[in-house]
Coordinates of C-alpha atoms in Angstrom, one line a residue:
X26 CA 0.0 0.0 0.0
X27 CA 1.5 3.3 -1.0
X28 CA -0.7 6.0 0.6
X29 CA -2.6 6.4 3.8
X30 CA -5.8 6.7 1.8
X31 CA -5.2 3.3 0.2
X32 CA -4.4 1.8 3.6
X33 CA -7.7 3.2 5.0
X34 CA -9.7 1.6 2.2
X35 CA -7.9 -1.7 2.6
X36 CA -8.5 -1.7 6.3
X37 CA -12.3 -1.1 5.7
X38 CA -12.4 -3.9 3.2
X39 CA -10.5 -6.3 5.5
X40 CA -13.0 -5.4 8.3
X41 CA -15.8 -6.5 5.9
X42 CA -17.5 -3.2 5.9
X43 CA -19.0 -1.5 2.9
X44 CA -18.7 2.3 2.4
X45 CA -22.4 2.6 3.5
X46 CA -21.8 0.5 6.6
X47 CA -18.7 2.5 7.6
X48 CA -20.5 5.8 7.0
X49 CA -23.5 4.7 9.1
X50 CA -21.2 3.6 11.9
X51 CA -19.4 6.9 11.9
X52 CA -22.5 9.0 11.4
X53 CA -21.3 10.5 8.2
X54 CA -22.5 10.4 4.6
X55 CA -21.1 7.7 2.3
X56 CA -19.5 10.3 0.1
X57 CA -17.4 11.4 3.0
X58 CA -16.0 7.9 3.4
X59 CA -15.4 7.7 -0.4
X60 CA -13.6 11.1 -0.3
X61 CA -11.4 9.9 2.7
X62 CA -10.3 6.9 0.7
X63 CA -9.7 8.8 -2.5
X64 CA -7.6 11.8 -1.4
X65 CA -10.5 14.2 -1.7
X66 CA -10.8 15.1 1.9
X67 CA -8.4 16.2 4.6
X68 CA -8.1 13.6 7.3
X69 CA -7.8 14.8 10.9
X70 CA -6.0 12.7 13.5
X71 CA -9.3 12.3 15.4
X72 CA -11.0 10.9 12.2
X73 CA -8.0 8.6 11.6
X74 CA -8.4 7.1 15.1
X75 CA -12.2 6.8 14.6
X76 CA -11.6 4.9 11.4
X77 CA -8.9 2.7 12.9
X78 CA -11.2 1.8 15.9
X79 CA -14.1 1.0 13.6
X80 CA -11.9 -1.2 11.3
X81 CA -10.2 -2.8 14.2
X82 CA -6.7 -1.8 13.3
X83 CA -3.8 0.0 15.1
X84 CA -4.0 3.7 14.0
X85 CA -0.2 4.2 14.3
X86 CA 0.5 1.3 12.0
X87 CA -2.2 2.6 9.6
X88 CA -0.6 6.0 9.6
X89 CA 3.0 4.9 9.4
X90 CA 2.5 2.6 6.5
X91 CA 3.0 -0.6 8.3
X92 CA 0.6 -3.4 7.6
X93 CA -2.6 -2.5 9.3
X94 CA -3.0 -5.4 11.7
X95 CA -5.8 -5.9 14.1
X96 CA -5.4 -3.9 17.3
X97 CA -4.8 -6.2 20.2
X98 CA -6.4 -3.7 22.6
X99 CA -9.7 -4.2 20.9
X100 CA -9.5 -8.0 21.3
X101 CA -8.4 -7.7 24.9
X102 CA -11.3 -5.4 25.6
X103 CA -13.7 -7.9 24.0
X104 CA -12.3 -10.7 26.1
X105 CA -12.6 -8.6 29.2
X106 CA -16.3 -7.8 28.5
X107 CA -17.1 -11.5 27.8
X108 CA -15.5 -12.6 31.1
X109 CA -17.5 -9.9 33.0
X110 CA -20.7 -11.1 31.3
X111 CA -20.0 -14.7 32.1
X112 CA -19.2 -13.9 35.7
X113 CA -22.4 -12.0 36.1
X114 CA -24.3 -14.9 34.7
X115 CA -22.6 -17.2 37.2
X116 CA -23.6 -14.9 40.0
X117 CA -27.3 -14.7 39.0
X118 CA -27.5 -18.4 38.8
X119 CA -25.9 -18.7 42.2
X120 CA -23.7 -21.5 40.8
X121 CA -20.1 -22.5 41.2
X122 CA -19.2 -24.0 37.7
X123 CA -15.7 -25.4 37.4
X124 CA -13.0 -23.3 35.6
X125 CA -13.1 -25.4 32.5
X126 CA -16.8 -24.8 32.1
X127 CA -16.3 -21.0 32.5
X128 CA -13.6 -21.3 29.9
X129 CA -15.9 -23.1 27.5
X130 CA -18.6 -20.4 28.0
X131 CA -16.1 -17.6 27.3
X132 CA -14.7 -19.3 24.2
X133 CA -18.2 -20.0 22.9
X134 CA -19.3 -16.4 23.3
X135 CA -16.1 -15.2 21.6
X136 CA -16.7 -17.7 18.8
X137 CA -20.3 -16.5 18.3
X138 CA -19.2 -12.9 18.4
X139 CA -16.6 -13.5 15.7
X140 CA -19.3 -15.0 13.5
X141 CA -21.4 -11.9 13.7
X142 CA -21.7 -9.8 10.5
X143 CA -19.1 -7.0 10.4
X144 CA -21.8 -4.3 10.7
X145 CA -23.1 -5.9 13.9
X146 CA -19.5 -6.2 15.3
X147 CA -18.8 -2.6 14.5
X148 CA -21.5 -1.6 16.9
X149 CA -19.6 -3.1 19.8
X150 CA -20.2 -6.1 22.1
X151 CA -23.7 -6.6 23.3
X152 CA -23.8 -8.9 26.3
X153 CA -27.5 -9.4 26.1
X154 CA -27.1 -11.4 22.9
X155 CA -25.2 -14.1 24.8
X156 CA -26.6 -14.2 28.3
X157 CA -29.1 -16.9 27.4
X158 CA -26.4 -19.0 25.8
X159 CA -24.2 -18.8 28.8
X160 CA -27.1 -19.6 31.2
X161 CA -28.0 -22.6 29.0
X162 CA -24.3 -23.9 29.1
X163 CA -24.3 -23.7 32.9
X164 CA -27.7 -25.2 33.4
X165 CA -26.9 -28.2 31.0
X166 CA -23.7 -28.9 32.9
X167 CA -25.6 -28.8 36.2
X168 CA -28.1 -31.4 35.0
X169 CA -25.3 -33.7 33.8

């Protein structure tokens, strides 16, 4: 990739987002996204960080011209949110599942979240989508 603009477009495409989906997630018109990707708009540092966050890449690498890799901070934040959600489910069930079952629940939620369409993932983690799944995992294990 030669230019920042090309790297931004590449990051959007790798994130699986269309121009329309990116524009909707950022609250801008699709033409603004197109202009950002085609050297027709000045890009502020704030906007660069917003794009990087939306596309799940490290803004510094995107800017410096390195390969835009997935930001580990985003993954760590997701794992943390899943662990909190699973622990809250454990507390509401007044259960003491073994660590391997908690691991299984966390892994399954992460797997399901990874299978969500990019436009849904771009909106952020929604614990309510998975509380029923986690509860079911724990209840099935309790019955076994």
